[in-house]
PDB file of C-alpha atoms in Angstrom:
ATOM      1  CA  MET R   1      -0.070   0.015  -0.092  1.00 64.00           C
ATOM      2  CA  GLU R   2       2.927   2.383   0.719  1.00 68.00           C
ATOM      3  CA  LYS R   3       4.495   1.869  -2.686  1.00 69.00           C
ATOM      4  CA  VAL R   4       1.033   2.789  -4.291  1.00 67.00           C
ATOM      5  CA  GLN R   5       0.553   5.626  -2.307  1.00 69.00           C
ATOM      6  CA  VAL R   6       4.038   6.802  -3.507  1.00 70.00           C
ATOM      7  CA  ILE R   7       3.112   6.209  -6.868  1.00 69.00           C
ATOM      8  CA  ILE R   8      -0.120   8.049  -6.758  1.00 69.00           C
ATOM      9  CA  ASP R   9       1.680  10.926  -5.103  1.00 70.00           C
ATOM     10  CA  PHE R  10       4.382  10.951  -7.881  1.00 68.00           C
ATOM     11  CA  LEU R  11       1.753  11.064 -10.369  1.00 69.00           C
ATOM     12  CA  LEU R  12      -0.741  14.113  -8.786  1.00 68.00           C
ATOM     13  CA  THR R  13       2.865  15.939  -8.278  1.00 74.00           C
ATOM     14  CA  GLN R  14       3.880  15.589 -11.700  1.00 76.00           C
ATOM     15  CA  LYS R  15       0.634  16.058 -13.736  1.00 79.00           C
ATOM     16  CA  MET R  16       2.319  16.323 -17.074  1.00 85.00           C
ATOM     17  CA  VAL R  17       3.373  12.499 -16.704  1.00 83.00           C
ATOM     18  CA  PHE R  18      -0.177  11.407 -15.427  1.00 82.00           C
ATOM     19  CA  THR R  19      -1.895  13.474 -18.040  1.00 87.00           C
ATOM     20  CA  ALA R  20       0.419  11.413 -20.541  1.00 88.00           C
ATOM     21  CA  LEU R  21      -0.446   8.554 -19.030  1.00 88.00           C
ATOM     22  CA  ILE R  22      -4.061   9.091 -18.968  1.00 88.00           C
ATOM     23  CA  ILE R  23      -4.077   9.825 -22.803  1.00 90.00           C
ATOM     24  CA  ALA R  24      -1.974   7.017 -23.541  1.00 91.00           C
ATOM     25  CA  LEU R  25      -4.224   4.275 -21.491  1.00 91.00           C
ATOM     26  CA  VAL R  26      -7.281   5.559 -22.798  1.00 90.00           C
ATOM     27  CA  TYR R  27      -6.036   5.645 -26.430  1.00 90.00           C
ATOM     28  CA  LEU R  28      -4.880   2.094 -25.825  1.00 92.00           C
ATOM     29  CA  LEU R  29      -8.152   1.312 -24.830  1.00 91.00           C
ATOM     30  CA  ARG R  30     -10.252   2.870 -27.455  1.00 90.00           C
ATOM     31  CA  ARG R  31      -7.957   1.014 -29.876  1.00 89.00           C
ATOM     32  CA  LEU R  32      -8.600  -2.238 -28.236  1.00 90.00           C
ATOM     33  CA  ILE R  33     -12.217  -1.716 -28.137  1.00 90.00           C
ATOM     34  CA  LEU R  34     -12.402  -0.641 -31.883  1.00 87.00           C
ATOM     35  CA  SER R  35     -10.490  -3.436 -33.626  1.00 86.00           C
ATOM     36  CA  LYS R  36     -13.149  -5.372 -31.655  1.00 86.00           C
ATOM     37  CA  ILE R  37     -15.902  -4.138 -32.999  1.00 85.00           C
ATOM     38  CA  ARG R  38     -14.582  -4.448 -36.248  1.00 81.00           C
ATOM     39  CA  GLY R  39     -13.221  -7.495 -36.353  1.00 80.00           C
ATOM     40  CA  ASP R  40     -11.774  -8.899 -39.635  1.00 78.00           C
ATOM     41  CA  VAL R  41     -14.853  -7.980 -42.027  1.00 76.00           C
ATOM     42  CA  ALA R  42     -13.985  -6.123 -44.766  1.00 69.00           C
ATOM     43  CA  PHE R  43     -16.822  -3.868 -45.200  1.00 70.00           C
ATOM     44  CA  VAL R  44     -18.018  -2.455 -41.926  1.00 74.00           C
ATOM     45  CA  SER R  45     -21.781  -2.366 -41.812  1.00 79.00           C
ATOM     46  CA  GLU R  46     -23.968   0.265 -40.110  1.00 76.00           C
ATOM     47  CA  GLU R  47     -24.242  -1.149 -36.200  1.00 81.00           C
ATOM     48  CA  ARG R  48     -20.899  -1.424 -35.940  1.00 81.00           C
ATOM     49  CA  ARG R  49     -19.889   2.213 -37.366  1.00 82.00           C
ATOM     50  CA  ASN R  50     -22.666   3.247 -34.844  1.00 83.00           C
ATOM     51  CA  TRP R  51     -20.580   1.530 -32.121  1.00 86.00           C
ATOM     52  CA  MET R  52     -17.116   2.878 -33.526  1.00 85.00           C
ATOM     53  CA  SER R  53     -18.571   6.197 -33.537  1.00 85.00           C
ATOM     54  CA  ARG R  54     -19.808   6.249 -30.353  1.00 86.00           C
ATOM     55  CA  THR R  55     -16.265   4.521 -28.632  1.00 88.00           C
ATOM     56  CA  LYS R  56     -14.438   7.486 -30.223  1.00 87.00           C
ATOM     57  CA  ASN R  57     -16.481  10.082 -28.668  1.00 87.00           C
ATOM     58  CA  GLY R  58     -17.051   8.280 -25.333  1.00 87.00           C
ATOM     59  CA  SER R  59     -13.504   8.003 -25.402  1.00 88.00           C
ATOM     60  CA  PHE R  60     -12.730  11.892 -25.976  1.00 88.00           C
ATOM     61  CA  ALA R  61     -15.278  12.675 -23.529  1.00 88.00           C
ATOM     62  CA  LEU R  62     -13.951  10.617 -20.929  1.00 89.00           C
ATOM     63  CA  ILE R  63     -10.342  11.962 -21.332  1.00 89.00           C
ATOM     64  CA  VAL R  64     -11.709  15.600 -20.882  1.00 87.00           C
ATOM     65  CA  LEU R  65     -13.366  14.726 -17.695  1.00 88.00           C
ATOM     66  CA  LEU R  66     -10.280  13.035 -15.992  1.00 87.00           C
ATOM     67  CA  LEU R  67      -8.564  16.103 -17.273  1.00 86.00           C
ATOM     68  CA  PHE R  68     -10.794  18.515 -16.066  1.00 85.00           C
ATOM     69  CA  ILE R  69     -10.728  16.628 -12.671  1.00 85.00           C
ATOM     70  CA  LEU R  70      -6.775  16.764 -12.609  1.00 82.00           C
ATOM     71  CA  TRP R  71      -6.223  20.032 -13.689  1.00 81.00           C
ATOM     72  CA  LYS R  72      -9.384  21.397 -11.711  1.00 82.00           C
ATOM     73  CA  SER R  73      -7.180  23.836  -9.645  1.00 80.00           C
ATOM     74  CA  GLU R  74      -5.237  24.957 -12.366  1.00 77.00           C
ATOM     75  CA  ILE R  75      -7.747  25.538 -14.330  1.00 76.00           C
ATOM     76  CA  ASN R  76      -9.635  27.723 -11.715  1.00 75.00           C
ATOM     77  CA  GLU R  77      -6.813  29.897 -11.423  1.00 72.00           C
ATOM     78  CA  PHE R  78      -6.172  30.157 -15.259  1.00 70.00           C
ATOM     79  CA  ALA R  79     -10.000  31.764 -15.588  1.00 68.00           C
ATOM     80  CA  LEU R  80      -9.429  34.082 -12.974  1.00 67.00           C
ATOM     81  CA  SER R  81      -6.122  35.313 -14.966  1.00 68.00           C
ATOM     82  CA  VAL R  82      -8.210  35.493 -18.217  1.00 63.00           C
ATOM     83  CA  THR R  83     -10.955  37.585 -17.612  1.00 67.00           C
ATOM     84  CA  ALA R  84      -9.743  40.322 -18.831  1.00 60.00           C
ATOM     85  CA  ILE R  85      -8.852  38.505 -22.160  1.00 69.00           C
ATOM     86  CA  ALA R  86     -12.325  36.295 -22.334  1.00 70.00           C
ATOM     87  CA  VAL R  87     -13.477  38.240 -25.225  1.00 66.00           C
ATOM     88  CA  ALA R  88     -10.207  37.925 -27.463  1.00 68.00           C
ATOM     89  CA  ILE R  89     -10.162  33.993 -26.718  1.00 69.00           C
ATOM     90  CA  VAL R  90     -13.919  34.115 -27.783  1.00 68.00           C
ATOM     91  CA  VAL R  91     -13.181  35.770 -31.364  1.00 67.00           C
ATOM     92  CA  ALA R  92      -9.932  33.641 -31.522  1.00 66.00           C
ATOM     93  CA  SER R  93     -11.789  30.403 -31.372  1.00 73.00           C
ATOM     94  CA  LYS R  94     -15.165  31.484 -32.995  1.00 75.00           C
ATOM     95  CA  GLU R  95     -14.771  28.584 -35.434  1.00 79.00           C
ATOM     96  CA  ILE R  96     -14.423  26.079 -32.749  1.00 82.00           C
ATOM     97  CA  ILE R  97     -17.393  27.146 -30.375  1.00 81.00           C
ATOM     98  CA  LEU R  98     -19.544  26.810 -33.837  1.00 83.00           C
ATOM     99  CA  CYS R  99     -18.426  23.485 -34.497  1.00 85.00           C
ATOM    100  CA  PHE R 100     -19.394  22.392 -30.911  1.00 83.00           C
ATOM    101  CA  THR R 101     -22.380  24.057 -31.040  1.00 85.00           C
ATOM    102  CA  GLY R 102     -23.129  23.002 -34.598  1.00 83.00           C
ATOM    103  CA  SER R 103     -22.893  19.446 -32.928  1.00 84.00           C
ATOM    104  CA  ILE R 104     -25.234  20.128 -30.407  1.00 83.00           C
ATOM    105  CA  GLN R 105     -27.936  21.343 -32.873  1.00 81.00           C
ATOM    106  CA  ARG R 106     -27.520  18.362 -34.772  1.00 81.00           C
ATOM    107  CA  ALA R 107     -27.769  16.026 -31.713  1.00 80.00           C
ATOM    108  CA  SER R 108     -30.882  18.256 -30.605  1.00 80.00           C
ATOM    109  CA  SER R 109     -32.738  18.304 -33.654  1.00 78.00           C
ATOM    110  CA  ARG R 110     -31.748  14.970 -34.962  1.00 80.00           C
ATOM    111  CA  SER R 111     -30.961  16.017 -38.559  1.00 82.00           C
ATOM    112  CA  PHE R 112     -29.230  12.515 -39.161  1.00 84.00           C
ATOM    113  CA  ARG R 113     -27.308   9.551 -37.646  1.00 85.00           C
ATOM    114  CA  VAL R 114     -24.581   7.501 -38.727  1.00 87.00           C
ATOM    115  CA  GLY R 115     -25.803   5.623 -42.403  1.00 85.00           C
ATOM    116  CA  ASP R 116     -28.317   8.287 -43.212  1.00 86.00           C
ATOM    117  CA  TRP R 117     -27.176   9.792 -46.667  1.00 88.00           C
ATOM    118  CA  ILE R 118     -27.460  13.897 -46.624  1.00 88.00           C
ATOM    119  CA  GLU R 119     -26.749  16.856 -48.440  1.00 89.00           C
ATOM    120  CA  VAL R 120     -24.700  19.801 -46.873  1.00 88.00           C
ATOM    121  CA  GLY R 121     -24.217  22.378 -49.460  1.00 85.00           C
ATOM    122  CA  LYS R 122     -23.246  21.119 -52.801  1.00 85.00           C
ATOM    123  CA  ILE R 123     -21.700  17.941 -50.815  1.00 88.00           C
ATOM    124  CA  CYS R 124     -23.995  14.286 -50.953  1.00 89.00           C
ATOM    125  CA  GLY R 125     -23.008  11.702 -48.939  1.00 89.00           C
ATOM    126  CA  GLU R 126     -23.479   8.517 -46.559  1.00 89.00           C
ATOM    127  CA  VAL R 127     -22.226   9.469 -43.010  1.00 90.00           C
ATOM    128  CA  ILE R 128     -19.657   7.117 -41.521  1.00 89.00           C
ATOM    129  CA  GLU R 129     -18.705   9.288 -38.517  1.00 88.00           C
ATOM    130  CA  HIS R 130     -19.899  12.395 -36.418  1.00 86.00           C
ATOM    131  CA  ASN R 131     -18.172  14.024 -33.590  1.00 85.00           C
ATOM    132  CA  MET R 132     -17.999  17.316 -31.217  1.00 84.00           C
ATOM    133  CA  MET R 133     -15.837  19.069 -34.422  1.00 86.00           C
ATOM    134  CA  ALA R 134     -16.730  17.175 -37.304  1.00 89.00           C
ATOM    135  CA  THR R 135     -18.717  15.017 -39.553  1.00 90.00           C
ATOM    136  CA  VAL R 136     -17.450  12.526 -41.777  1.00 91.00           C
ATOM    137  CA  ILE R 137     -18.950  11.057 -45.235  1.00 91.00           C
ATOM    138  CA  GLN R 138     -18.324   8.885 -48.231  1.00 90.00           C
ATOM    139  CA  GLU R 139     -19.167  11.334 -51.052  1.00 90.00           C
ATOM    140  CA  ILE R 140     -22.024  10.130 -53.655  1.00 88.00           C
ATOM    141  CA  ASP R 141     -22.503  11.177 -57.067  1.00 84.00           C
ATOM    142  CA  LEU R 142     -26.109  12.302 -57.020  1.00 78.00           C
ATOM    143  CA  TYR R 143     -25.657  14.956 -59.826  1.00 72.00           C
ATOM    144  CA  HIS R 144     -25.145  13.010 -62.550  1.00 70.00           C
ATOM    145  CA  GLY R 145     -27.730  10.570 -61.711  1.00 67.00           C
ATOM    146  CA  GLN R 146     -25.545   7.415 -61.060  1.00 74.00           C
ATOM    147  CA  TYR R 147     -25.811   6.920 -57.082  1.00 81.00           C
ATOM    148  CA  ASN R 148     -22.355   5.674 -57.021  1.00 81.00           C
ATOM    149  CA  TYR R 149     -19.609   5.947 -54.347  1.00 85.00           C
ATOM    150  CA  THR R 150     -16.676   8.291 -55.547  1.00 85.00           C
ATOM    151  CA  GLY R 151     -14.332   6.821 -53.363  1.00 86.00           C
ATOM    152  CA  LYS R 152     -13.485  10.380 -52.188  1.00 89.00           C
ATOM    153  CA  THR R 153     -13.964  11.356 -48.069  1.00 90.00           C
ATOM    154  CA  ALA R 154     -15.116  14.714 -47.176  1.00 91.00           C
ATOM    155  CA  THR R 155     -14.775  15.801 -43.543  1.00 90.00           C
ATOM    156  CA  LEU R 156     -17.015  18.943 -43.008  1.00 89.00           C
ATOM    157  CA  PRO R 157     -16.809  21.471 -39.481  1.00 89.00           C
ATOM    158  CA  ASN R 158     -20.157  21.277 -37.806  1.00 87.00           C
ATOM    159  CA  SER R 159     -20.175  25.013 -38.276  1.00 86.00           C
ATOM    160  CA  MET R 160     -21.381  24.404 -41.649  1.00 87.00           C
ATOM    161  CA  PHE R 161     -24.789  23.168 -40.217  1.00 85.00           C
ATOM    162  CA  PHE R 162     -25.125  26.804 -39.331  1.00 85.00           C
ATOM    163  CA  THR R 163     -24.796  28.228 -43.124  1.00 85.00           C
ATOM    164  CA  TYR R 164     -25.770  25.712 -45.024  1.00 87.00           C
ATOM    165  CA  PRO R 165     -29.126  23.437 -44.821  1.00 86.00           C
ATOM    166  CA  VAL R 166     -29.057  20.196 -44.111  1.00 87.00           C
ATOM    167  CA  LYS R 167     -30.799  17.953 -46.337  1.00 87.00           C
ATOM    168  CA  ASN R 168     -31.692  14.021 -45.283  1.00 85.00           C
ATOM    169  CA  LEU R 169     -31.638  12.085 -48.194  1.00 83.00           C
ATOM    170  CA  ASN R 170     -32.021   9.044 -46.084  1.00 76.00           C
ATOM    171  CA  PHE R 171     -35.208   7.268 -48.199  1.00 80.00           C
ATOM    172  CA  MET R 172     -32.823   7.536 -51.589  1.00 80.00           C
ATOM    173  CA  LYS R 173     -30.483   4.488 -50.059  1.00 81.00           C
ATOM    174  CA  ARG R 174     -33.469   2.204 -51.178  1.00 85.00           C
ATOM    175  CA  TYR R 175     -35.377   4.046 -53.735  1.00 88.00           C
ATOM    176  CA  VAL R 176     -35.314   7.523 -55.608  1.00 87.00           C
ATOM    177  CA  PHE R 177     -37.180   9.595 -58.204  1.00 89.00           C
ATOM    178  CA  HIS R 178     -34.935   9.249 -60.938  1.00 90.00           C
ATOM    179  CA  ASN R 179     -35.220  11.610 -63.566  1.00 90.00           C
ATOM    180  CA  PHE R 180     -33.660  11.852 -67.233  1.00 91.00           C
ATOM    181  CA  SER R 181     -34.390  13.253 -70.307  1.00 93.00           C
ATOM    182  CA  ILE R 182     -33.982  12.603 -73.993  1.00 92.00           C
ATOM    183  CA  ILE R 183     -33.171  15.468 -76.733  1.00 92.00           C
ATOM    184  CA  VAL R 184     -34.971  15.002 -80.110  1.00 91.00           C
ATOM    185  CA  PRO R 185     -33.488  17.396 -82.495  1.00 89.00           C
ATOM    186  CA  ASP R 186     -36.442  16.722 -85.377  1.00 84.00           C
ATOM    187  CA  PHE R 187     -39.608  18.179 -84.503  1.00 84.00           C
ATOM    188  CA  VAL R 188     -42.216  15.434 -85.362  1.00 87.00           C
ATOM    189  CA  ASN R 189     -45.033  13.947 -83.458  1.00 89.00           C
ATOM    190  CA  LEU R 190     -43.730  12.058 -80.404  1.00 91.00           C
ATOM    191  CA  TYR R 191     -46.865  11.549 -78.521  1.00 91.00           C
ATOM    192  CA  PRO R 192     -47.929   8.118 -80.244  1.00 91.00           C
ATOM    193  CA  LEU R 193     -44.397   6.796 -78.704  1.00 92.00           C
ATOM    194  CA  VAL R 194     -45.774   7.668 -75.235  1.00 92.00           C
ATOM    195  CA  PRO R 195     -48.231   4.849 -74.729  1.00 92.00           C
ATOM    196  CA  LYS R 196     -45.699   2.273 -76.396  1.00 93.00           C
ATOM    197  CA  MET R 197     -42.931   3.725 -74.172  1.00 93.00           C
ATOM    198  CA  LEU R 198     -45.329   3.331 -71.025  1.00 93.00           C
ATOM    199  CA  GLU R 199     -46.132  -0.226 -71.895  1.00 92.00           C
ATOM    200  CA  LYS R 200     -42.155  -0.931 -72.104  1.00 93.00           C
ATOM    201  CA  ILE R 201     -41.575   0.725 -68.789  1.00 93.00           C
ATOM    202  CA  ASP R 202     -43.905  -1.333 -67.333  1.00 92.00           C
ATOM    203  CA  GLU R 203     -42.211  -4.644 -68.593  1.00 91.00           C
ATOM    204  CA  HIS R 204     -39.088  -3.474 -67.124  1.00 92.00           C
ATOM    205  CA  ILE R 205     -40.558  -2.485 -63.869  1.00 91.00           C
ATOM    206  CA  HIS R 206     -43.107  -4.978 -63.011  1.00 90.00           C
ATOM    207  CA  TYR R 207     -41.032  -7.246 -60.855  1.00 90.00           C
ATOM    208  CA  PHE R 208     -40.674  -4.278 -58.003  1.00 90.00           C
ATOM    209  CA  HIS R 209     -43.480  -2.286 -59.010  1.00 88.00           C
ATOM    210  CA  GLU R 210     -45.766  -3.280 -56.025  1.00 89.00           C
ATOM    211  CA  VAL R 211     -42.968  -2.636 -53.269  1.00 90.00           C
ATOM    212  CA  ALA R 212     -41.983   0.634 -55.149  1.00 90.00           C
ATOM    213  CA  LYS R 213     -45.828   1.481 -54.470  1.00 89.00           C
ATOM    214  CA  ARG R 214     -45.861   0.822 -50.746  1.00 89.00           C
ATOM    215  CA  TYR R 215     -42.653   2.481 -50.198  1.00 87.00           C
ATOM    216  CA  ASN R 216     -43.960   5.415 -51.697  1.00 86.00           C
ATOM    217  CA  MET R 217     -46.918   5.566 -49.528  1.00 87.00           C
ATOM    218  CA  VAL R 218     -44.813   4.969 -46.362  1.00 84.00           C
ATOM    219  CA  ILE R 219     -42.494   8.026 -47.145  1.00 81.00           C
ATOM    220  CA  GLU R 220     -45.660  10.119 -47.756  1.00 79.00           C
ATOM    221  CA  LYS R 221     -46.995   9.199 -44.636  1.00 79.00           C
ATOM    222  CA  HIS R 222     -43.575   9.866 -42.529  1.00 73.00           C
ATOM    223  CA  ALA R 223     -43.104  12.872 -44.823  1.00 66.00           C
ATOM    224  CA  GLY R 224     -46.627  13.916 -44.450  1.00 66.00           C
ATOM    225  CA  VAL R 225     -46.732  15.500 -47.961  1.00 70.00           C
ATOM    226  CA  ASP R 226     -48.094  14.245 -51.064  1.00 75.00           C
ATOM    227  CA  LEU R 227     -45.115  12.955 -53.061  1.00 78.00           C
ATOM    228  CA  PRO R 228     -45.136  11.798 -56.998  1.00 82.00           C
ATOM    229  CA  SER R 229     -47.295   8.487 -57.411  1.00 85.00           C
ATOM    230  CA  SER R 230     -44.640   5.250 -57.786  1.00 86.00           C
ATOM    231  CA  GLU R 231     -46.125   5.250 -61.524  1.00 90.00           C
ATOM    232  CA  PRO R 232     -43.546   6.529 -64.177  1.00 92.00           C
ATOM    233  CA  HIS R 233     -44.117   9.637 -66.057  1.00 93.00           C
ATOM    234  CA  ILE R 234     -43.581  10.992 -69.685  1.00 93.00           C
ATOM    235  CA  HIS R 235     -43.852  14.689 -70.398  1.00 93.00           C
ATOM    236  CA  ILE R 236     -42.256  16.184 -73.592  1.00 92.00           C
ATOM    237  CA  SER R 237     -41.473  19.938 -74.100  1.00 92.00           C
ATOM    238  CA  SER R 238     -39.889  21.957 -76.066  1.00 88.00           C
ATOM    239  CA  GLY R 239     -36.362  23.219 -76.213  1.00 85.00           C
ATOM    240  CA  PRO R 240     -34.966  27.170 -77.231  1.00 85.00           C
ATOM    241  CA  THR R 241     -33.917  26.106 -80.745  1.00 84.00           C
ATOM    242  CA  GLY R 242     -37.091  23.763 -81.891  1.00 82.00           C
ATOM    243  CA  GLU R 243     -35.674  20.749 -80.006  1.00 89.00           C
ATOM    244  CA  GLN R 244     -38.344  18.457 -78.652  1.00 91.00           C
ATOM    245  CA  ILE R 245     -37.142  17.115 -74.881  1.00 93.00           C
ATOM    246  CA  VAL R 246     -38.771  14.009 -73.761  1.00 94.00           C
ATOM    247  CA  HIS R 247     -38.828  13.926 -69.786  1.00 95.00           C
ATOM    248  CA  PHE R 248     -38.795  10.748 -67.849  1.00 95.00           C
ATOM    249  CA  MET R 249     -39.782  10.095 -64.180  1.00 93.00           C
ATOM    250  CA  LEU R 250     -39.229   6.505 -62.539  1.00 91.00           C
ATOM    251  CA  PHE R 251     -39.528   5.408 -58.670  1.00 91.00           C
ATOM    252  CA  CYS R 252     -37.341   2.544 -58.131  1.00 90.00           C
ATOM    253  CA  PRO R 253     -34.087   1.191 -56.529  1.00 90.00           C
ATOM    254  CA  THR R 254     -31.314   3.482 -56.115  1.00 88.00           C
ATOM    255  CA  ASP R 255     -29.048   0.621 -57.510  1.00 86.00           C
ATOM    256  CA  LYS R 256     -31.186  -0.130 -60.741  1.00 89.00           C
ATOM    257  CA  ALA R 257     -31.635   3.456 -61.709  1.00 89.00           C
ATOM    258  CA  THR R 258     -28.891   3.625 -64.241  1.00 88.00           C
ATOM    259  CA  HIS R 259     -29.348   0.138 -65.487  1.00 90.00           C
ATOM    260  CA  LEU R 260     -33.030   0.851 -65.986  1.00 93.00           C
ATOM    261  CA  GLU R 261     -32.100   4.406 -67.910  1.00 92.00           C
ATOM    262  CA  GLN R 262     -30.336   2.758 -70.411  1.00 92.00           C
ATOM    263  CA  GLU R 263     -32.735  -0.120 -70.997  1.00 94.00           C
ATOM    264  CA  ILE R 264     -35.388   3.193 -71.728  1.00 94.00           C
ATOM    265  CA  ARG R 265     -33.098   5.011 -73.794  1.00 93.00           C
ATOM    266  CA  ALA R 266     -32.299   2.082 -75.945  1.00 94.00           C
ATOM    267  CA  ASP R 267     -36.527   1.095 -76.331  1.00 93.00           C
ATOM    268  CA  PHE R 268     -37.050   4.787 -76.996  1.00 94.00           C
ATOM    269  CA  MET R 269     -34.399   4.995 -80.019  1.00 93.00           C
ATOM    270  CA  ALA R 270     -35.779   1.714 -81.382  1.00 93.00           C
ATOM    271  CA  LEU R 271     -39.124   2.635 -81.609  1.00 92.00           C
ATOM    272  CA  TYR R 272     -38.251   6.675 -82.685  1.00 92.00           C
ATOM    273  CA  GLU R 273     -36.160   4.710 -85.415  1.00 91.00           C
ATOM    274  CA  GLU R 274     -39.141   2.057 -86.469  1.00 89.00           C
ATOM    275  CA  ARG R 275     -41.851   5.557 -86.560  1.00 88.00           C
ATOM    276  CA  PHE R 276     -39.512   7.605 -88.191  1.00 86.00           C
ATOM    277  CA  PRO R 277     -36.952   6.096 -90.565  1.00 84.00           C
ATOM    278  CA  LYS R 278     -33.894   7.965 -91.565  1.00 73.00           C
ATOM    279  CA  GLU R 279     -34.345   6.806 -95.241  1.00 53.00           C
ATOM    280  CA  LYS R 280     -37.805   8.423 -95.602  1.00 49.00           C
ATOM    281  CA  THR R 281     -37.094  11.384 -93.518  1.00 47.00           C
ATOM    282  CA  GLN R 282     -34.182  11.788 -95.844  1.00 52.00           C
ATOM    283  CA  ASP R 283     -36.792  11.282 -98.982  1.00 51.00           C
ATOM    284  CA  GLU R 284     -39.184  13.561 -97.853  1.00 52.00           C
ATOM    285  CA  ASN R 285     -36.383  16.301 -97.446  1.00 53.00           C
ATOM    286  CA  HIS R 286     -35.385  15.668-100.685  1.00 51.00           C
ATOM    287  CA  SER R 287     -38.175  15.552-102.346  1.00 51.00           C
ATOM    288  CA  GLN R 288     -39.220  19.257-100.967  1.00 52.00           C
ATOM    289  CA  THR R 289     -35.716  20.374-101.875  1.00 53.00           C
ATOM    290  CA  ASN R 290     -36.690  19.251-105.961  1.00 51.00           C
ATOM    291  CA  ALA R 291     -40.039  20.997-105.454  1.00 48.00           C
TER     292      ALA R 291
END
């Protein structure tokens, strides 16, 4: 007991050594727990990511608490000594304070959690970690209609949550309203193609249509808004130079969106060539020129 008391007295006297020892022990404990949670799997599941994030945040909070208890007297003396320059400290640490308050705002509003898809400014991705200072996401290419991971990891300071709106895109992980267009340069009557295209689309989506319909209703009930129906939509508009634009909207599984788009484009081009063969169009133009 005497030796233990001597060691304790030494550590309390040499607080820098004690501080380093606390940080090292907590860090080693965190590494051990994280390795146990991750295991030997190649891809980390959403549940494991949640536990890894909680472990990291908990270890950070534990270090802060222990160091505060250890250095309490010095902190009190320091707080009294810096009263005169408190304003300068606040200004200098403005970004850090915003990050902390942004974290509090995120936690209180429950705007997202680990595993959700979010959009902040022009950055979209899946949340893989969040802490008191920053949020880490795996970037997803949503602006080109691909819905694929880009392989880039973005670290967003929590202060961004006060500058940009946070959009939770979590329902898009399973189903998405996929929009794309086909431009037809010739001014011809495309409306007879619409019923045939809807039949072609129904052939492509029949195997998931009922599930999509139910999921659409679940989203409407959860969001409390009247969303577009799960039925495919086609409408035609004109461009500024006379070309026609055929717009398609599908409610489909996110991982099938790009494949379905390619199939629908191929069907449209086949129907268009069948109804407006190039040879016929060229012959008509040639006849008009001779006339």
